[in-house]
JSON list of C-alpha atoms in Angstrom, two decimals:
[
{"chain": "G", "resi": 26, "resn": "UNK", "atom": "CA", "xyz": [109.20, 60.32, 150.76]},
{"chain": "G", "resi": 27, "resn": "UNK", "atom": "CA", "xyz": [110.83, 60.02, 147.38]},
{"chain": "G", "resi": 28, "resn": "UNK", "atom": "CA", "xyz": [114.21, 60.49, 145.71]},
{"chain": "G", "resi": 29, "resn": "UNK", "atom": "CA", "xyz": [114.84, 63.23, 143.42]},
{"chain": "G", "resi": 30, "resn": "UNK", "atom": "CA", "xyz": [117.70, 63.41, 140.57]},
{"chain": "G", "resi": 31, "resn": "UNK", "atom": "CA", "xyz": [119.75, 66.44, 140.42]},
{"chain": "G", "resi": 32, "resn": "UNK", "atom": "CA", "xyz": [122.30, 66.30, 137.93]},
{"chain": "G", "resi": 33, "resn": "UNK", "atom": "CA", "xyz": [123.95, 62.60, 138.77]},
{"chain": "G", "resi": 34, "resn": "UNK", "atom": "CA", "xyz": [123.29, 62.71, 142.44]},
{"chain": "G", "resi": 35, "resn": "UNK", "atom": "CA", "xyz": [120.09, 61.77, 144.32]},
{"chain": "G", "resi": 36, "resn": "UNK", "atom": "CA", "xyz": [117.90, 63.76, 147.14]},
{"chain": "G", "resi": 37, "resn": "UNK", "atom": "CA", "xyz": [115.98, 62.49, 149.08]},
{"chain": "G", "resi": 38, "resn": "UNK", "atom": "CA", "xyz": [113.65, 65.16, 149.23]},
{"chain": "G", "resi": 39, "resn": "UNK", "atom": "CA", "xyz": [110.13, 66.22, 147.50]},
{"chain": "G", "resi": 40, "resn": "UNK", "atom": "CA", "xyz": [110.53, 67.57, 144.33]},
{"chain": "G", "resi": 41, "resn": "UNK", "atom": "CA", "xyz": [108.55, 70.60, 145.02]},
{"chain": "G", "resi": 42, "resn": "UNK", "atom": "CA", "xyz": [110.83, 71.56, 147.79]},
{"chain": "G", "resi": 43, "resn": "UNK", "atom": "CA", "xyz": [114.43, 70.64, 145.54]},
{"chain": "G", "resi": 44, "resn": "UNK", "atom": "CA", "xyz": [112.47, 72.31, 142.84]},
{"chain": "G", "resi": 45, "resn": "UNK", "atom": "CA", "xyz": [111.59, 75.88, 144.82]},
{"chain": "G", "resi": 46, "resn": "UNK", "atom": "CA", "xyz": [115.62, 75.76, 146.82]},
{"chain": "G", "resi": 47, "resn": "UNK", "atom": "CA", "xyz": [117.07, 75.42, 142.83]},
{"chain": "G", "resi": 48, "resn": "UNK", "atom": "CA", "xyz": [114.42, 78.05, 141.66]},
{"chain": "G", "resi": 49, "resn": "UNK", "atom": "CA", "xyz": [115.19, 80.66, 144.37]},
{"chain": "G", "resi": 50, "resn": "UNK", "atom": "CA", "xyz": [119.02, 80.41, 143.54]},
{"chain": "G", "resi": 51, "resn": "UNK", "atom": "CA", "xyz": [118.60, 80.83, 140.29]},
{"chain": "G", "resi": 52, "resn": "UNK", "atom": "CA", "xyz": [116.19, 83.91, 140.73]},
{"chain": "G", "resi": 53, "resn": "UNK", "atom": "CA", "xyz": [118.97, 84.98, 142.72]},
{"chain": "G", "resi": 54, "resn": "UNK", "atom": "CA", "xyz": [121.94, 84.50, 140.26]},
{"chain": "G", "resi": 55, "resn": "UNK", "atom": "CA", "xyz": [119.50, 86.02, 137.67]},
{"chain": "G", "resi": 56, "resn": "UNK", "atom": "CA", "xyz": [118.83, 88.94, 139.95]},
{"chain": "G", "resi": 57, "resn": "UNK", "atom": "CA", "xyz": [122.54, 89.29, 140.29]},
{"chain": "G", "resi": 58, "resn": "UNK", "atom": "CA", "xyz": [123.63, 89.61, 137.09]},
{"chain": "G", "resi": 59, "resn": "UNK", "atom": "CA", "xyz": [120.65, 91.82, 136.54]},
{"chain": "G", "resi": 60, "resn": "UNK", "atom": "CA", "xyz": [121.57, 94.34, 139.03]},
{"chain": "G", "resi": 61, "resn": "UNK", "atom": "CA", "xyz": [124.86, 94.47, 137.31]},
{"chain": "G", "resi": 62, "resn": "UNK", "atom": "CA", "xyz": [123.97, 95.88, 133.72]},
{"chain": "G", "resi": 63, "resn": "UNK", "atom": "CA", "xyz": [125.35, 99.52, 133.02]},
{"chain": "G", "resi": 64, "resn": "UNK", "atom": "CA", "xyz": [124.97, 102.49, 133.72]},
{"chain": "G", "resi": 65, "resn": "UNK", "atom": "CA", "xyz": [124.32, 102.06, 137.22]},
{"chain": "G", "resi": 66, "resn": "UNK", "atom": "CA", "xyz": [125.10, 98.46, 137.90]},
{"chain": "G", "resi": 67, "resn": "UNK", "atom": "CA", "xyz": [126.63, 96.71, 141.22]},
{"chain": "G", "resi": 68, "resn": "UNK", "atom": "CA", "xyz": [129.78, 95.81, 141.16]},
{"chain": "G", "resi": 69, "resn": "UNK", "atom": "CA", "xyz": [131.68, 93.20, 140.06]},
{"chain": "G", "resi": 70, "resn": "UNK", "atom": "CA", "xyz": [133.02, 91.99, 143.40]},
{"chain": "G", "resi": 71, "resn": "UNK", "atom": "CA", "xyz": [129.54, 92.22, 144.93]},
{"chain": "G", "resi": 72, "resn": "UNK", "atom": "CA", "xyz": [128.37, 90.47, 141.93]},
{"chain": "G", "resi": 73, "resn": "UNK", "atom": "CA", "xyz": [130.14, 87.61, 142.60]},
{"chain": "G", "resi": 74, "resn": "UNK", "atom": "CA", "xyz": [129.52, 87.74, 146.19]},
{"chain": "G", "resi": 75, "resn": "UNK", "atom": "CA", "xyz": [125.41, 87.08, 145.74]},
{"chain": "G", "resi": 76, "resn": "UNK", "atom": "CA", "xyz": [126.52, 84.57, 143.16]},
{"chain": "G", "resi": 77, "resn": "UNK", "atom": "CA", "xyz": [128.25, 82.64, 145.91]},
{"chain": "G", "resi": 78, "resn": "UNK", "atom": "CA", "xyz": [125.75, 83.20, 148.25]},
{"chain": "G", "resi": 79, "resn": "UNK", "atom": "CA", "xyz": [122.73, 82.00, 146.15]},
{"chain": "G", "resi": 80, "resn": "UNK", "atom": "CA", "xyz": [125.01, 79.23, 145.32]},
{"chain": "G", "resi": 81, "resn": "UNK", "atom": "CA", "xyz": [126.94, 78.18, 148.12]},
{"chain": "G", "resi": 82, "resn": "UNK", "atom": "CA", "xyz": [124.67, 77.73, 151.29]},
{"chain": "G", "resi": 83, "resn": "UNK", "atom": "CA", "xyz": [123.18, 75.41, 153.22]},
{"chain": "G", "resi": 84, "resn": "UNK", "atom": "CA", "xyz": [119.77, 74.91, 150.93]},
{"chain": "G", "resi": 85, "resn": "UNK", "atom": "CA", "xyz": [122.04, 74.38, 147.82]},
{"chain": "G", "resi": 86, "resn": "UNK", "atom": "CA", "xyz": [124.73, 71.99, 149.63]},
{"chain": "G", "resi": 87, "resn": "UNK", "atom": "CA", "xyz": [121.64, 69.71, 150.54]},
{"chain": "G", "resi": 88, "resn": "UNK", "atom": "CA", "xyz": [119.91, 69.66, 147.35]},
{"chain": "G", "resi": 89, "resn": "UNK", "atom": "CA", "xyz": [123.03, 68.98, 145.44]},
{"chain": "G", "resi": 90, "resn": "UNK", "atom": "CA", "xyz": [124.77, 66.95, 147.72]},
{"chain": "G", "resi": 91, "resn": "UNK", "atom": "CA", "xyz": [122.01, 64.86, 148.44]},
{"chain": "G", "resi": 92, "resn": "UNK", "atom": "CA", "xyz": [121.85, 66.39, 152.30]},
{"chain": "G", "resi": 93, "resn": "UNK", "atom": "CA", "xyz": [124.89, 64.65, 153.42]},
{"chain": "G", "resi": 94, "resn": "UNK", "atom": "CA", "xyz": [126.35, 68.66, 154.25]},
{"chain": "G", "resi": 95, "resn": "UNK", "atom": "CA", "xyz": [123.85, 71.54, 155.46]},
{"chain": "G", "resi": 96, "resn": "UNK", "atom": "CA", "xyz": [120.22, 70.66, 155.82]},
{"chain": "G", "resi": 97, "resn": "UNK", "atom": "CA", "xyz": [117.38, 73.08, 153.63]}
]
């Protein structure tokens, strides 16, 4: 298993695994922002909830914190 640099942290995961986790998070955030657009968009509270769910979870924590908190 190789170490992948994400930002300034080293992640002891395979590059494809890290990339997949980050792609899912970016996709979820993009989907949430698209759903927020008028005229029938989601509320700002729902947007924030979706962004937090996509970016503050065990998979993302494992990638961004180098596996110290949570597991993908």
